[in-house]
Short mmCIF file of C-alpha atoms and ligand atoms in Angstrom, two decimals:
data_model
loop_
_atom_site.label_atom_id
_atom_site.label_comp_id
_atom_site.label_asym_id
_atom_site.label_seq_id
_atom_site.Cartn_x
_atom_site.Cartn_y
_atom_site.Cartn_z
CA MET A 1 20.03 -12.73 -28.41
CA LYS A 2 18.74 -12.92 -24.81
CA THR A 3 17.36 -16.43 -25.89
CA LEU A 4 21.05 -17.61 -27.45
CA ILE A 5 22.55 -16.79 -24.11
CA LEU A 6 20.06 -18.64 -22.19
CA SER A 7 20.60 -21.89 -25.26
CA LEU A 8 24.05 -21.88 -24.02
CA LEU A 9 23.81 -22.04 -20.55
CA GLY A 10 21.40 -25.00 -21.37
CA ILE A 11 24.51 -26.12 -22.92
CA THR A 12 26.42 -25.63 -19.85
CA LEU A 13 23.47 -27.58 -17.77
CA MET A 14 23.92 -31.24 -19.50
CA VAL A 15 26.67 -31.44 -17.72
CA GLY A 16 26.14 -31.01 -14.39
CA ILE A 17 22.56 -31.88 -13.59
CA VAL A 18 22.44 -33.49 -9.78
CA ALA A 19 19.43 -35.55 -8.11
CA CYS A 20 17.64 -33.33 -5.26
CA SER A 21 17.17 -35.59 -2.54
CA GLY A 22 13.83 -34.85 -1.06
CA GLU A 23 15.47 -35.23 2.67
CA LYS A 24 16.91 -32.04 3.38
CA ASP A 25 14.51 -29.14 3.72
CA GLU A 26 13.92 -27.61 0.04
CA TRP A 27 15.72 -24.28 0.50
CA GLU A 28 19.09 -26.11 2.05
CA GLU A 29 19.50 -28.15 -1.33
CA GLU A 30 21.49 -27.10 -3.52
CA ILE A 31 21.08 -26.52 -7.24
CA PRO A 32 23.87 -26.78 -10.41
CA PRO A 33 25.50 -23.08 -11.07
CA SER A 34 24.54 -24.01 -14.52
CA LEU A 35 21.32 -23.95 -13.59
CA ARG A 36 20.81 -20.18 -12.36
CA ILE A 37 20.22 -18.30 -15.20
CA GLY A 38 19.62 -15.01 -12.67
CA PHE A 39 18.84 -11.37 -14.43
CA LEU A 40 17.88 -12.81 -17.94
CA SER A 41 15.26 -14.31 -16.59
CA GLN A 42 11.37 -12.58 -16.56
CA THR A 43 9.70 -16.18 -14.81
CA LYS A 44 7.91 -15.32 -11.86
CA VAL A 45 7.76 -17.77 -8.62
CA ILE A 46 4.51 -19.21 -7.44
CA ALA A 47 4.55 -21.62 -4.25
CA HIS A 48 1.77 -24.16 -4.99
CA ARG A 49 -0.22 -24.49 -2.05
CA GLY A 50 2.09 -21.97 -0.95
CA TYR A 51 5.64 -23.08 0.36
CA TRP A 52 4.62 -26.29 2.25
CA ASN A 53 7.92 -28.11 1.50
CA THR A 54 9.88 -27.00 4.37
CA LYS A 55 9.69 -26.75 8.43
CA GLY A 56 6.71 -26.55 10.62
CA SER A 57 4.38 -25.86 7.40
CA ALA A 58 1.51 -27.50 5.32
CA GLU A 59 -0.23 -27.62 1.91
CA ASN A 60 -2.86 -25.12 1.47
CA SER A 61 -1.73 -23.19 5.44
CA LEU A 62 -1.61 -19.83 6.81
CA ALA A 63 2.18 -21.06 7.54
CA ALA A 64 2.71 -21.78 3.95
CA LEU A 65 1.89 -18.55 2.62
CA GLN A 66 3.76 -16.39 5.34
CA LYS A 67 6.70 -18.79 4.36
CA ALA A 68 6.30 -17.92 0.79
CA ALA A 69 6.45 -14.28 1.65
CA GLU A 70 9.17 -14.64 3.85
CA ALA A 71 11.14 -16.52 0.71
CA GLY A 72 10.43 -14.03 -1.20
CA PHE A 73 7.72 -15.06 -4.26
CA TYR A 74 5.94 -13.82 -6.70
CA GLY A 75 2.84 -15.48 -5.46
CA SER A 76 1.28 -18.17 -2.82
CA GLU A 77 -1.17 -20.48 -4.71
CA PHE A 78 -4.14 -22.45 -2.87
CA ASP A 79 -7.31 -24.08 -2.71
CA VAL A 80 -11.15 -22.82 -1.56
CA ARG A 81 -14.32 -24.88 -1.53
CA PHE A 82 -17.40 -24.23 -0.19
CA THR A 83 -18.48 -26.61 3.01
CA ALA A 84 -22.59 -26.80 3.11
CA ASP A 85 -23.19 -24.20 5.24
CA GLY A 86 -21.36 -21.64 2.79
CA VAL A 87 -18.03 -21.21 4.47
CA PRO A 88 -15.24 -20.76 2.36
CA VAL A 89 -11.85 -22.92 3.60
CA ILE A 90 -8.47 -23.24 2.60
CA CYS A 91 -8.72 -27.22 1.19
CA HIS A 92 -6.88 -29.03 -1.83
CA ASP A 93 -9.12 -32.41 -2.15
CA GLU A 94 -12.65 -32.31 -1.27
CA LYS A 95 -13.12 -34.38 1.65
CA ILE A 96 -11.37 -33.78 5.21
CA ASN A 97 -11.46 -35.81 8.23
CA GLY A 98 -13.81 -37.98 6.02
CA HIS A 99 -16.61 -35.70 5.61
CA MET A 100 -17.57 -34.41 1.91
CA ILE A 101 -16.70 -30.60 2.46
CA GLU A 102 -19.95 -29.58 0.68
CA MET A 103 -21.51 -32.24 2.38
CA VAL A 104 -20.82 -30.72 5.80
CA TYR A 105 -21.12 -28.04 8.29
CA TYR A 106 -18.50 -25.65 9.05
CA ASP A 107 -18.97 -26.33 12.52
CA ARG A 108 -18.04 -30.35 12.00
CA ILE A 109 -14.63 -29.67 10.26
CA LYS A 110 -13.58 -26.30 12.00
CA TYR A 111 -11.41 -28.01 14.94
CA THR A 112 -9.90 -30.11 11.91
CA LYS A 113 -5.92 -30.47 12.01
CA LEU A 114 -3.09 -29.71 9.58
CA SER A 115 -0.26 -32.03 9.10
CA ASN A 116 1.93 -28.84 10.74
CA GLY A 117 -0.61 -28.78 14.05
CA GLU A 118 -2.43 -26.04 12.14
CA THR A 119 -6.16 -25.91 12.39
CA LEU A 120 -7.96 -26.20 9.17
CA PRO A 121 -7.88 -22.33 7.29
CA THR A 122 -11.23 -20.06 5.85
CA LEU A 123 -10.48 -17.85 3.12
CA GLN A 124 -11.52 -14.71 5.43
CA GLN A 125 -7.75 -15.50 7.64
CA TYR A 126 -6.15 -16.47 4.39
CA LEU A 127 -6.59 -13.05 2.52
CA ARG A 128 -6.27 -11.33 6.53
CA ARG A 129 -2.88 -12.73 6.59
CA GLY A 130 -2.14 -12.51 2.90
CA LYS A 131 -2.92 -8.65 2.83
CA GLU A 132 -0.23 -8.42 6.16
CA LEU A 133 2.00 -9.66 3.37
CA ASP A 134 3.66 -8.89 0.53
CA ILE A 135 2.85 -11.45 -1.93
CA GLN A 136 0.22 -12.71 -4.66
CA LEU A 137 -2.49 -14.74 -3.73
CA ILE A 138 -3.38 -16.88 -6.51
CA LEU A 139 -6.88 -17.95 -5.56
CA GLU A 140 -8.11 -21.46 -6.89
CA LEU A 141 -11.70 -21.85 -7.03
CA LYS A 142 -12.00 -26.07 -6.76
CA THR A 143 -15.29 -26.58 -9.36
CA TYR A 144 -18.26 -28.75 -8.81
CA LYS A 145 -20.14 -31.62 -10.48
CA THR A 146 -22.37 -28.66 -12.22
CA SER A 147 -21.69 -25.03 -13.48
CA GLU A 148 -25.11 -24.04 -12.45
CA LYS A 149 -23.16 -24.59 -8.64
CA ASP A 150 -19.75 -23.72 -10.27
CA VAL A 151 -20.70 -20.09 -10.06
CA THR A 152 -22.77 -20.13 -6.63
CA TYR A 153 -20.34 -18.41 -4.12
CA ILE A 154 -18.57 -15.88 -6.40
CA GLU A 155 -20.00 -13.42 -5.53
CA THR A 156 -19.62 -14.28 -2.07
CA ILE A 157 -15.62 -14.19 -2.46
CA VAL A 158 -14.99 -11.22 -4.57
CA SER A 159 -17.35 -9.02 -2.07
CA MET A 160 -14.71 -10.47 0.80
CA VAL A 161 -12.40 -9.77 -1.56
CA LYS A 162 -13.09 -6.44 -2.36
CA GLY A 163 -13.72 -5.43 0.55
CA MET A 164 -10.90 -5.84 2.19
CA GLY A 165 -9.33 -3.71 -0.87
CA MET A 166 -7.36 -6.63 -2.24
CA GLU A 167 -8.61 -7.08 -6.12
CA LYS A 168 -5.22 -6.45 -7.39
CA GLN A 169 -2.98 -8.75 -4.70
CA VAL A 170 -5.74 -11.90 -5.39
CA GLU A 171 -5.49 -13.70 -8.85
CA TYR A 172 -8.24 -15.92 -9.78
CA ILE A 173 -7.57 -19.39 -11.07
CA SER A 174 -10.50 -22.15 -12.10
CA PHE A 175 -11.03 -25.38 -13.97
CA SER A 176 -14.70 -23.73 -14.46
CA LEU A 177 -14.87 -21.77 -17.37
CA PRO A 178 -18.27 -20.13 -16.27
CA ALA A 179 -16.84 -19.72 -12.84
CA CYS A 180 -13.81 -17.74 -14.10
CA ARG A 181 -16.71 -15.71 -16.77
CA GLU A 182 -18.40 -15.40 -13.36
CA PHE A 183 -15.06 -13.55 -11.95
CA ILE A 184 -14.44 -11.44 -14.86
CA ARG A 185 -18.08 -10.05 -14.75
CA LEU A 186 -18.16 -9.48 -11.34
CA SER A 187 -13.86 -8.17 -10.74
CA PRO A 188 -13.00 -7.03 -13.75
CA GLN A 189 -10.18 -5.20 -12.41
CA SER A 190 -8.18 -8.97 -11.03
CA SER A 191 -6.70 -11.04 -13.20
CA VAL A 192 -8.46 -14.50 -14.24
CA SER A 193 -6.98 -17.49 -15.95
CA TYR A 194 -7.96 -20.32 -17.00
CA LEU A 195 -6.44 -23.76 -16.24
CA GLY A 196 -8.10 -25.82 -18.23
CA GLY A 197 -5.84 -26.14 -20.73
CA ASN A 198 -8.63 -26.83 -24.14
CA ILE A 199 -8.79 -23.31 -25.50
CA PRO A 200 -6.11 -21.06 -27.45
CA PRO A 201 -4.95 -17.88 -25.33
CA ALA A 202 -6.61 -15.95 -28.08
CA GLU A 203 -10.00 -16.74 -28.00
CA LEU A 204 -9.96 -16.30 -24.22
CA LYS A 205 -8.65 -12.87 -24.53
CA LYS A 206 -11.79 -12.13 -25.90
CA GLN A 207 -13.81 -13.41 -23.08
CA GLY A 208 -11.92 -10.73 -20.99
CA PHE A 209 -9.29 -13.26 -19.69
CA ALA A 210 -5.66 -11.73 -18.35
CA GLY A 211 -4.19 -15.64 -18.54
CA ILE A 212 -3.65 -19.40 -19.00
CA ASP A 213 -2.49 -21.50 -16.24
CA TYR A 214 -2.01 -24.02 -18.24
CA LEU A 215 -0.61 -27.59 -16.97
CA CYS A 216 3.26 -28.38 -17.90
CA ASP A 217 2.44 -30.73 -20.67
CA VAL A 218 0.11 -28.57 -22.71
CA LEU A 219 2.34 -26.41 -23.19
CA ARG A 220 4.98 -28.44 -24.13
CA GLU A 221 2.92 -30.07 -26.83
CA LYS A 222 2.18 -26.83 -28.04
CA PRO A 223 4.50 -24.29 -27.05
CA GLU A 224 3.01 -21.76 -29.82
CA TRP A 225 0.07 -21.18 -27.31
CA ILE A 226 2.74 -19.64 -25.29
CA GLN A 227 3.55 -17.28 -28.54
CA GLU A 228 -0.08 -16.90 -28.70
CA ALA A 229 -0.44 -15.54 -25.53
CA LYS A 230 2.43 -13.40 -25.42
CA GLU A 231 0.85 -11.26 -28.47
CA VAL A 232 -2.14 -11.08 -28.00
CA GLY A 233 -1.02 -9.14 -24.32
CA MET A 234 -2.11 -12.39 -21.86
CA THR A 235 0.23 -13.95 -20.06
CA VAL A 236 0.91 -17.52 -19.14
CA ASN A 237 1.26 -19.53 -15.72
CA VAL A 238 2.40 -23.00 -16.13
CA TRP A 239 2.04 -25.90 -13.36
CA THR A 240 3.02 -28.19 -11.44
CA VAL A 241 6.70 -28.15 -12.83
CA ASN A 242 8.89 -29.35 -9.95
CA ASP A 243 11.60 -30.63 -12.89
CA LEU A 244 14.35 -28.78 -12.73
CA MET A 245 15.24 -29.66 -16.47
CA MET A 246 11.52 -28.67 -17.15
CA MET A 247 12.03 -25.44 -15.18
CA TYR A 248 15.09 -24.40 -17.04
CA ASP A 249 13.16 -24.92 -20.50
CA PHE A 250 10.31 -22.62 -19.43
CA ILE A 251 12.35 -20.50 -18.75
CA LEU A 252 14.16 -20.23 -22.20
CA LYS A 253 10.69 -20.17 -23.15
CA GLU A 254 9.38 -16.62 -21.49
CA VAL A 255 7.05 -17.83 -19.58
CA ASP A 256 5.30 -15.39 -17.09
CA PHE A 257 4.95 -17.76 -13.81
CA ILE A 258 5.99 -20.84 -12.59
CA THR A 259 3.37 -22.40 -10.60
CA THR A 260 5.88 -25.65 -8.39
CA ASP A 261 6.30 -27.27 -5.51
CA LYS A 262 10.03 -26.57 -5.27
CA PRO A 263 10.12 -22.89 -5.48
CA ALA A 264 12.89 -22.91 -3.67
CA HIS A 265 15.10 -24.38 -6.15
CA LEU A 266 13.06 -22.29 -9.10
CA LYS A 267 14.40 -18.99 -6.65
CA LYS A 268 17.03 -19.78 -7.21
CA MET A 269 17.42 -20.03 -10.78
CA VAL A 270 15.77 -16.84 -11.46
CA GLN A 271 17.24 -14.92 -8.63
MG1 MG B 301 -4.42 -25.85 -6.68
#
């Protein structure tokens, strides 16, 4: 019945799609009323690299985390990399300011400014800020060239998170299967989801995974994996969905989470 109502809403939607301009602050942009699914939806909003698509923010910044919490999103996704001397910093790219992060000492990059003027955050700072806020922290551990290296620093992360009592607030994701398995082993009470997109949910469930976190193209090609995940009691997160029609479609498919660069749009659709 729920699906039927949502599908009928979808027909209305065909009439009223508008393109979204990138000019305005994302929060100020309107979306067609037909896209507002509202209380019928169970999908939660995860801001990809935090809520950066708004004034004063930047990808993977403390401001983006703060703004995601203030906007009432479920979670803020962020990327973790380690410097050569083992300091975890929040950064998507493998290079910052021309330095390969894994090859450089933290001292060399610690004053690097993000585009909003903020200094490159460390994981410790990110967790501390997150603990003050009511928001889930979706921690992506970036991978290395070898799986041996992928697992090197997991104990460091887990003990930092445990030391702050945040095992439930921090959810782990990675493209590295060995890294994910190590998170499951060291922090069985935390949610761990695999990003790779190449393993059926039921197989991951047997290995202790809480969810799948797959690319939108994968789940469009294999929509049956959404159902399979639900049947075995796993969560489904889909990334990075920035197209409103695609968001709408995944909401209809009742995914648990959508990770997006347009979290304000998604929030308007599901609130
Ligand atoms: Mg990421």
